[in-house]
mmCIF file of C-alpha atoms and ligand atoms in Angstrom:
data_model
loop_
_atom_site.group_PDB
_atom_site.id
_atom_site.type_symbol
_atom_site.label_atom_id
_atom_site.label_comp_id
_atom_site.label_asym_id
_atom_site.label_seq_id
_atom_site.Cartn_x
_atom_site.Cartn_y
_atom_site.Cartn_z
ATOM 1 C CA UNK A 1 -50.818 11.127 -52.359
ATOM 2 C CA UNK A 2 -51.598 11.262 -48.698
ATOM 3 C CA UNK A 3 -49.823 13.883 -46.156
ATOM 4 C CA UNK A 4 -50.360 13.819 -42.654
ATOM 5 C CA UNK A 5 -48.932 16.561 -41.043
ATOM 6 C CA UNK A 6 -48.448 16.992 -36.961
ATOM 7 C CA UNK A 7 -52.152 15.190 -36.590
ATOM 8 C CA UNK A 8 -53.632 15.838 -33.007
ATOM 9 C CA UNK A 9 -56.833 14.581 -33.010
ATOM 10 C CA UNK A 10 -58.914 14.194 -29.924
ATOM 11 C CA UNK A 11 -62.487 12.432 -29.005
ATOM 12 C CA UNK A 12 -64.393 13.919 -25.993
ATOM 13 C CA UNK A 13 -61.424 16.036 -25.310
ATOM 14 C CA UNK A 14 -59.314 13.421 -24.592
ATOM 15 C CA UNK A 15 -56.141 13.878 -26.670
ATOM 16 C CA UNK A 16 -55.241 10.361 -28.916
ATOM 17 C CA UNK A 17 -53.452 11.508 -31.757
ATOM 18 C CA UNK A 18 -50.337 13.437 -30.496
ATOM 19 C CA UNK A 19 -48.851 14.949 -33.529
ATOM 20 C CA UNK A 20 -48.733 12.347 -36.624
ATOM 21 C CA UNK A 21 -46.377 12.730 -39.439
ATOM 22 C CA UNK A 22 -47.005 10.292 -42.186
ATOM 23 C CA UNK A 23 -46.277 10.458 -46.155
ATOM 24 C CA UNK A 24 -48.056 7.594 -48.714
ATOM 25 C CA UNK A 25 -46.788 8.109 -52.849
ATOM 26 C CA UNK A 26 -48.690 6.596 -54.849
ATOM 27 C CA UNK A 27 -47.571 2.922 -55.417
ATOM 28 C CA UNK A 28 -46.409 2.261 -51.646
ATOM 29 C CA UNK A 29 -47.729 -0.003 -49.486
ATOM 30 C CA UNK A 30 -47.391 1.442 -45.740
ATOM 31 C CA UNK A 31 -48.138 -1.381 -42.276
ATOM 32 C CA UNK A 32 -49.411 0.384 -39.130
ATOM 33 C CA UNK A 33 -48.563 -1.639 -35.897
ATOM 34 C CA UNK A 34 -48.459 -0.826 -32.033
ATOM 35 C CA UNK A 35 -49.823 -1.650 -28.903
ATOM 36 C CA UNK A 36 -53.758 -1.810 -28.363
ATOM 37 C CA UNK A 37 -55.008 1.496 -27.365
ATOM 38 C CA UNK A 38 -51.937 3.400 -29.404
ATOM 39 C CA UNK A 39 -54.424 5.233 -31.678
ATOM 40 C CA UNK A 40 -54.382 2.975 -35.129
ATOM 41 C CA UNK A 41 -57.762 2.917 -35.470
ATOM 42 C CA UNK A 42 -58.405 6.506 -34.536
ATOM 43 C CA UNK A 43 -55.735 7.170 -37.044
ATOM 44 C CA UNK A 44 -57.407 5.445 -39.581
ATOM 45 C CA UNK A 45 -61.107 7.048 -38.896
ATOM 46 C CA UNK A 46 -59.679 10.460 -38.695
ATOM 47 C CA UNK A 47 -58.173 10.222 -42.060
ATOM 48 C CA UNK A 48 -61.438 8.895 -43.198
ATOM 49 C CA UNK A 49 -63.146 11.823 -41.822
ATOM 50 C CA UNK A 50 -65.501 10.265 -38.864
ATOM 51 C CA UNK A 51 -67.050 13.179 -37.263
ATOM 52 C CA UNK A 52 -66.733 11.940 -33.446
ATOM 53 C CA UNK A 53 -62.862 12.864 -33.781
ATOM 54 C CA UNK A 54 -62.098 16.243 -33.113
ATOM 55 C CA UNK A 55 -59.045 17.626 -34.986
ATOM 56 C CA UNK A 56 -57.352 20.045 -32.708
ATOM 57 C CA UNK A 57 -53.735 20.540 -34.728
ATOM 58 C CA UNK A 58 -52.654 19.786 -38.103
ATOM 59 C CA UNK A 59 -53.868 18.712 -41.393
ATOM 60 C CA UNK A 60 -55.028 15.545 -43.834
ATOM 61 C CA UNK A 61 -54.383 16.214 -47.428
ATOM 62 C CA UNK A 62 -54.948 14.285 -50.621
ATOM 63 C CA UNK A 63 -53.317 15.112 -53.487
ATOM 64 C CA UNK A 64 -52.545 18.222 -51.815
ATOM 65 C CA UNK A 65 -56.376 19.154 -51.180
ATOM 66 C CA UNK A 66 -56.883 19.610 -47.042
ATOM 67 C CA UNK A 67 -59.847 17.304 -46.311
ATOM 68 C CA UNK A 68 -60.251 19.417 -43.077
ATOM 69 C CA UNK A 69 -63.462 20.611 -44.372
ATOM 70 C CA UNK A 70 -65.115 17.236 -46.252
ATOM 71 C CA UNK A 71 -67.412 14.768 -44.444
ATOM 72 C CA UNK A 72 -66.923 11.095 -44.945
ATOM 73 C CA UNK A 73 -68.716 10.602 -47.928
ATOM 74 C CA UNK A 74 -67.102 13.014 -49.543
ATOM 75 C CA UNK A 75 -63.613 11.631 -48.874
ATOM 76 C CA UNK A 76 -64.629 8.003 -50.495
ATOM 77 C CA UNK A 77 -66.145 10.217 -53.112
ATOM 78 C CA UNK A 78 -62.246 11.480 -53.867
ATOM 79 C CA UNK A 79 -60.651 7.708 -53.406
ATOM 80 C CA UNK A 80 -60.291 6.926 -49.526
ATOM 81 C CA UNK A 81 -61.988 3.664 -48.490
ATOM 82 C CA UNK A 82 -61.369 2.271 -45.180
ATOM 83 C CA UNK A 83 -62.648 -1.199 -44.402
ATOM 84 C CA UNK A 84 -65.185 -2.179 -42.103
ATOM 85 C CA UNK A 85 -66.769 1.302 -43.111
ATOM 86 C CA UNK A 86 -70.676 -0.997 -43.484
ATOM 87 C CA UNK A 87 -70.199 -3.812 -41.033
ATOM 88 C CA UNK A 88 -73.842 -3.621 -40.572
ATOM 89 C CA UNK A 89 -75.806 -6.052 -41.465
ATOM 90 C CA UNK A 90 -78.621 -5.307 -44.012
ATOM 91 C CA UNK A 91 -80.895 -8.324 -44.299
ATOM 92 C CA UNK A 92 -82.436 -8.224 -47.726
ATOM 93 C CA UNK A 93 -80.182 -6.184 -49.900
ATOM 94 C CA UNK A 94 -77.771 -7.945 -51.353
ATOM 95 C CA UNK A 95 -73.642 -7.962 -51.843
ATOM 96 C CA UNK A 96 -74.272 -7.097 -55.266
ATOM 97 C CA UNK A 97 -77.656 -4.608 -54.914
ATOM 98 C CA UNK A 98 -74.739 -2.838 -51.924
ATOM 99 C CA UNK A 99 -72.010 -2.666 -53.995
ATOM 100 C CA UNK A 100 -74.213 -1.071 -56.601
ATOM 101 C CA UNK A 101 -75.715 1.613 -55.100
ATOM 102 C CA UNK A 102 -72.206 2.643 -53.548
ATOM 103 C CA UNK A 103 -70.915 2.636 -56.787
ATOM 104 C CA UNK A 104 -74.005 5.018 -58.547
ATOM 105 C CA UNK A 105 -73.747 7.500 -55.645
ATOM 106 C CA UNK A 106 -69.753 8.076 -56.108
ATOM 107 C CA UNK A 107 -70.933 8.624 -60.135
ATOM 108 C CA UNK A 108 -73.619 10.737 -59.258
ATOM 109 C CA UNK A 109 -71.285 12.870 -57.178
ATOM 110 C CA UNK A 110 -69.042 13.089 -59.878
ATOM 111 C CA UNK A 111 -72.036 14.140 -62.365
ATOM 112 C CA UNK A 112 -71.984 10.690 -64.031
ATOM 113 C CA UNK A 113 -74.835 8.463 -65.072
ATOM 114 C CA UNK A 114 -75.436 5.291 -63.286
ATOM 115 C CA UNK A 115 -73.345 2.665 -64.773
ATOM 116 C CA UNK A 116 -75.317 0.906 -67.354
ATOM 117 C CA UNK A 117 -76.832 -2.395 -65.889
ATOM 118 C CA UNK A 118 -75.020 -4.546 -68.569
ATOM 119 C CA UNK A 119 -71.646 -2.628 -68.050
ATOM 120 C CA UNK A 120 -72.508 -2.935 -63.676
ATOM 121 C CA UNK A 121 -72.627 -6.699 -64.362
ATOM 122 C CA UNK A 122 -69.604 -7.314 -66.210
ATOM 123 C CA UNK A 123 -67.442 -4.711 -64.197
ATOM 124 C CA UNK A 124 -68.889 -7.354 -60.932
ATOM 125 C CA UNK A 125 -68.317 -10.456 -62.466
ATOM 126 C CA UNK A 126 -64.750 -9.139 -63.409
ATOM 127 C CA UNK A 127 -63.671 -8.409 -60.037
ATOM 128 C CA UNK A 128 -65.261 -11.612 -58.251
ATOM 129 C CA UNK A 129 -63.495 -13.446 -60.542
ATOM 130 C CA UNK A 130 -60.109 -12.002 -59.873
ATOM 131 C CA UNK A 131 -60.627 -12.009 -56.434
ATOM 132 C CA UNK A 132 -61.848 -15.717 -56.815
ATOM 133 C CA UNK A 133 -65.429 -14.555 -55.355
ATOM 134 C CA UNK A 134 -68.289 -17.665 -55.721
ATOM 135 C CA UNK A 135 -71.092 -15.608 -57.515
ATOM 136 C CA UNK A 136 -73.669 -17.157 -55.072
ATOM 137 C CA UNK A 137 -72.019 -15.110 -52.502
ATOM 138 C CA UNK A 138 -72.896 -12.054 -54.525
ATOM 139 C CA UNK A 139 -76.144 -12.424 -53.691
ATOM 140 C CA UNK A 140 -76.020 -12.882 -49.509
ATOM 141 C CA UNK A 141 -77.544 -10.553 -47.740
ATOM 142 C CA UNK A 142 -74.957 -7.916 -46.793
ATOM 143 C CA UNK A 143 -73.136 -9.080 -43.620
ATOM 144 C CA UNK A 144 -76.005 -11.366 -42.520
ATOM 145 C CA UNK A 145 -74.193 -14.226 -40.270
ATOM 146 C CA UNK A 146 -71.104 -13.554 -42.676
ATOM 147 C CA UNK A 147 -68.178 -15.332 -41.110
ATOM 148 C CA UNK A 148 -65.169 -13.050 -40.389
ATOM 149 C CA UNK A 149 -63.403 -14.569 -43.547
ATOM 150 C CA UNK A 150 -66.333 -13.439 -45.413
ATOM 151 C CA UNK A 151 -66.973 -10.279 -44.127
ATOM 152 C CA UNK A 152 -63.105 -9.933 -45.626
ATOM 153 C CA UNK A 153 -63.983 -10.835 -48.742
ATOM 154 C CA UNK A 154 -66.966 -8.356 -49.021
ATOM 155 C CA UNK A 155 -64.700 -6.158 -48.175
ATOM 156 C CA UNK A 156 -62.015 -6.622 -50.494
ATOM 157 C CA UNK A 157 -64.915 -6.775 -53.336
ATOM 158 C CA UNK A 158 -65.839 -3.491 -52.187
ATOM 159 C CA UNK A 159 -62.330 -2.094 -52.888
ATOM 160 C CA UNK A 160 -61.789 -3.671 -56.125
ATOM 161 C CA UNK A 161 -65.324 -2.411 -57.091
ATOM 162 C CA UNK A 162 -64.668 1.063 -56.087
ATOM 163 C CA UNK A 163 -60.418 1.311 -56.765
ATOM 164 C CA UNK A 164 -60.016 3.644 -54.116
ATOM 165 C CA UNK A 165 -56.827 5.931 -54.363
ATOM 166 C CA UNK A 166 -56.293 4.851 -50.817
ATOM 167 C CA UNK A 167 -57.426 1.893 -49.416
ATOM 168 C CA UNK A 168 -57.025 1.964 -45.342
ATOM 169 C CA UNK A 169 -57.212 -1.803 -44.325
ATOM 170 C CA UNK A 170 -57.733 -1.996 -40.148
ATOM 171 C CA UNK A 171 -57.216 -5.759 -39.281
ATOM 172 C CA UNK A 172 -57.207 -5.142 -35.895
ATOM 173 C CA UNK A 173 -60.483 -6.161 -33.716
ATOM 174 C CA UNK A 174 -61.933 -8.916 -36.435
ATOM 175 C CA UNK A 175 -59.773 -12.216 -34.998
ATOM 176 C CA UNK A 176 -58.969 -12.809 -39.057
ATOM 177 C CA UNK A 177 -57.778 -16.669 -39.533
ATOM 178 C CA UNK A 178 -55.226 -17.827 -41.997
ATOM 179 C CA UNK A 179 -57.903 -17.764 -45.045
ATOM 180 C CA UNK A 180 -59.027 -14.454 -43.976
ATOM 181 C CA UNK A 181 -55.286 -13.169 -43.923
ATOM 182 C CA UNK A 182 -55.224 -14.738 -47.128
ATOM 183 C CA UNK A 183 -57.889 -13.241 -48.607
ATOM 184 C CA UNK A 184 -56.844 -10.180 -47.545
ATOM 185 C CA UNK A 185 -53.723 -9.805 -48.981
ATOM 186 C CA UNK A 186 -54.032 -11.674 -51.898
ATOM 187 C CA UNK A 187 -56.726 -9.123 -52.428
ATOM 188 C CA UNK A 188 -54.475 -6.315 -51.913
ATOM 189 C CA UNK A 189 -51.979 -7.659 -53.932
ATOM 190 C CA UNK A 190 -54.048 -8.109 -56.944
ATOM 191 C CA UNK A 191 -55.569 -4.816 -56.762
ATOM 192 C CA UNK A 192 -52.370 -2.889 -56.150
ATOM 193 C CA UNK A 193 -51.035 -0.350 -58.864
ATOM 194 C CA UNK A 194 -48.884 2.129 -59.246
ATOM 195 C CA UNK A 195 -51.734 4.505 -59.021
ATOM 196 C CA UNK A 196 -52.943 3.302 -55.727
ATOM 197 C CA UNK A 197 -51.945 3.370 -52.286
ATOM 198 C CA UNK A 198 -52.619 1.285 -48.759
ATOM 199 C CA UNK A 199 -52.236 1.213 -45.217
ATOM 200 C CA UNK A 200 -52.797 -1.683 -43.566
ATOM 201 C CA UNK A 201 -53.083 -1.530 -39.863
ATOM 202 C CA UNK A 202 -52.283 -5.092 -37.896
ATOM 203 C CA UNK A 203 -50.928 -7.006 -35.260
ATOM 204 C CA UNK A 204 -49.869 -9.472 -37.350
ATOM 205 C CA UNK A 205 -46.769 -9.842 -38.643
ATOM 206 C CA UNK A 206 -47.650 -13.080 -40.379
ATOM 207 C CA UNK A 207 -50.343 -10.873 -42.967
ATOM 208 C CA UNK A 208 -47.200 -8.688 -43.827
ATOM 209 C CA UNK A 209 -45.482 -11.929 -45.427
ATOM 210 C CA UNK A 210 -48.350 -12.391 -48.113
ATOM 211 C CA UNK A 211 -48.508 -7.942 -48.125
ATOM 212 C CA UNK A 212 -44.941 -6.992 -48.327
ATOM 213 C CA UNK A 213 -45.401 -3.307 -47.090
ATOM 214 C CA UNK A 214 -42.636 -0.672 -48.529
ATOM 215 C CA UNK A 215 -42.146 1.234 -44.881
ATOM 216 C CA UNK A 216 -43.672 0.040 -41.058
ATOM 217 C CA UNK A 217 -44.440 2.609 -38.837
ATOM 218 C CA UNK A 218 -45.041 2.135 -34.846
ATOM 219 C CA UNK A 219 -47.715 3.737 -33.157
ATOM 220 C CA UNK A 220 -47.178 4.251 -29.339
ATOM 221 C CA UNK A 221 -49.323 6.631 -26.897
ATOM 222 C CA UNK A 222 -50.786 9.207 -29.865
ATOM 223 C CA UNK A 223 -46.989 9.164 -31.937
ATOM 224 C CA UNK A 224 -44.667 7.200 -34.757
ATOM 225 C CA UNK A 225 -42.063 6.237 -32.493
ATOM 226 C CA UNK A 226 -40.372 4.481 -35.398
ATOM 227 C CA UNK A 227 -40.481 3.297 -38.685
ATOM 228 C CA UNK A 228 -38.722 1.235 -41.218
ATOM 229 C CA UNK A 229 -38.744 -0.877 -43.985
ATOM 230 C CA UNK A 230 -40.763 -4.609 -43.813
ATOM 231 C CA UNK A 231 -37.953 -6.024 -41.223
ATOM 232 C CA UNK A 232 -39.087 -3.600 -38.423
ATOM 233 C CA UNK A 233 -42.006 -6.031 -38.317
ATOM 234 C CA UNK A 234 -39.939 -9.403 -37.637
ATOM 235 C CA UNK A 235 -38.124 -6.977 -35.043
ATOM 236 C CA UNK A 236 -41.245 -6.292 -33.415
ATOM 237 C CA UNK A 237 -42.500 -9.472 -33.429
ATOM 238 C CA UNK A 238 -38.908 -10.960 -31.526
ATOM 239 C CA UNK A 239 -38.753 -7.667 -29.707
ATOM 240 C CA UNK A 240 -42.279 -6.505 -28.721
ATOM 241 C CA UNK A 241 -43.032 -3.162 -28.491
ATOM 242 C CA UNK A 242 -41.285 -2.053 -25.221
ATOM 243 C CA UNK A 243 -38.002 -1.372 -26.400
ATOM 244 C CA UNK A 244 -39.595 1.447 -28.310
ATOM 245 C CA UNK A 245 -41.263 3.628 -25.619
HETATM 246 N N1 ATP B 301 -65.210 6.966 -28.636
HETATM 247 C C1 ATP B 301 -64.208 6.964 -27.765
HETATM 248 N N2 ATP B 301 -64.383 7.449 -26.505
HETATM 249 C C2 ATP B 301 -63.373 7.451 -25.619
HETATM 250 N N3 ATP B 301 -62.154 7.002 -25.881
HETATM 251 C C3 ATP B 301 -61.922 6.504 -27.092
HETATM 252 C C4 ATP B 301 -62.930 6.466 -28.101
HETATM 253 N N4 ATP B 301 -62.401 5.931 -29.233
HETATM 254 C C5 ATP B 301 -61.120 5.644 -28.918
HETATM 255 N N5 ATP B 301 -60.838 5.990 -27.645
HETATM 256 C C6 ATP B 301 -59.566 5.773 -26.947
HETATM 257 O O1 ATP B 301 -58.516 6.136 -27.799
HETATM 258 C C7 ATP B 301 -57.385 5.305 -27.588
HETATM 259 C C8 ATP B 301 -56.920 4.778 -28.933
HETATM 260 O O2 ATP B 301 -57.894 3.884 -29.446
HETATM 261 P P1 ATP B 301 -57.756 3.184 -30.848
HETATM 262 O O3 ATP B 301 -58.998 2.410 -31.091
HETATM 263 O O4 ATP B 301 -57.364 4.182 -31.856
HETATM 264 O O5 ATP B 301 -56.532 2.195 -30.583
HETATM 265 P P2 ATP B 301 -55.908 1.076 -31.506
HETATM 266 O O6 ATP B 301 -54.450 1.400 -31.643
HETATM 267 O O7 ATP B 301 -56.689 0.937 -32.750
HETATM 268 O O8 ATP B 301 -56.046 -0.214 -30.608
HETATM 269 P P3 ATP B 301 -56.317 -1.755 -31.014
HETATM 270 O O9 ATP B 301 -54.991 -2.318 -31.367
HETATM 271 O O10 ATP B 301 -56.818 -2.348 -29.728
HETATM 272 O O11 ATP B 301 -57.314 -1.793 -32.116
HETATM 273 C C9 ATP B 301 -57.822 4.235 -26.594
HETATM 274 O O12 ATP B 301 -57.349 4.609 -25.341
HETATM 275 C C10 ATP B 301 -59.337 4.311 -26.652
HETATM 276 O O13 ATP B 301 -59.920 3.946 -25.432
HETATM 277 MG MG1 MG B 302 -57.899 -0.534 -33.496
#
């Protein structure tokens, strides 16, 4: 599904990505982890398409398309979501009236009709149920004084309203508690298919109990150093990252 191939990827010409390999099938669950500063979440906005990063080497591909040449919209249009993608705050338009629009434009770019309202309304009350979503939170103001649990969950609802092909999860700067890790993965986890794949980026190995990933990769200065199957994690978290570099 996804290839990464010898990724260098710099911002202000400052090299951070220093030739990434990385392969995600369809199906597989795949953990990021590494030291602050290692490049995860350039990683993840690169692959996403943000236009601050400057690819100097290499190549993204989805289903064997390059995405060298598709801006970011266009990559959620083909199935990449990465979280925290709208963590702004949009005082009077809604979870629901958000999730909506997002999901007309990917039709439209796909030359479909907006989803019938009737249909629009089922498809959300289908998901917030599964994800165990309160419908009163549906209709919150987007972000507006969301807690960081909640902010996950708006999240999650995103990707099980949109079923990305590739959902990139970065856990890293948002301080998540044991609900939020819990929401998290227990969103993941329901939403998961053979179909689908997910990278989860995190520094905690406690989130990749609830996720089991299939393979852990360490980032360290720009590089996989190493990767593994879901023990690499309880080795970094005796270990520490050191040993690696
Ligand atoms: N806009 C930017 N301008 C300058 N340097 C940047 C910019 N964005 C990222 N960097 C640098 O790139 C390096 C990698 O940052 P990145 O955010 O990818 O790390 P990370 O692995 O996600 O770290 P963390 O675990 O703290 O989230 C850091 O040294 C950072 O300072
Ligand atoms: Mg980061």
């Amino acid at each position: 599904m996804l290839q990464v191939k010898n990724l260098h990827a710099s911002i202000n010409d400052k090299e951070i990505l220093k030739g990434i390999n990385l392969e995600i099938k369809a199906g597989e669950v795949h953990a990021i982890m590494g030291p602050n500063g290692s490049g995860k979440s350039t990683l993840s906005a690169v692959i996403a398409g943000k236009e601050e990063y400057e690819v100097t080497e290499g190549s993204v591909l989805l289903n064997n398309e390059d995405l060298e040449d598709f801006a970011p919209e266009e990559r959620a249009h083909k199935g990449i979501f990465l979280s925290f993608q709208y963590p702004i705050e949009i005082p009077g338009v809604t979870v629901t009236n958000f999730i909506k629009t997002a999901i007309n434009s990917t039709r439209k770019a796909k030359g479909l009709e907006d989803l019938p309202a009737k249909e629009m309304l089922k498809l959300i009350r289908e998901k917030a149920d599964l994800l165990e979503i309160d419908r009163k939170f549906l209709s919150r103001s987007l972000n507006e004084g969301f807690s960081g649990g909640e902010k996950k969950r708006n999240e999650i609802f995103q990707m099980a309203m949109l079923e990305p092909k590739l959902a990139i999860l970065d856990e890293t700067d948002s301080g998540l508690d044991i609900d939020a890790l819990k929401v998290v993965a227990n969103g993941v986890n329901k939403l998961k298919s053979k179909d689908n794949a997910v990278l989860v980026i995190t520094h905690y190995q406690r989130l990749l109990d609830y996720i089991v990933p299939d393979f852990v990769h360490v980032l360290h200065n720009g590089k996989i150093v190493k990767s593994g199957g879901k023990e690499l994690a309880l080795e970094l978290e005796e270990k520490g990252y050191d040993w690696l570099k």
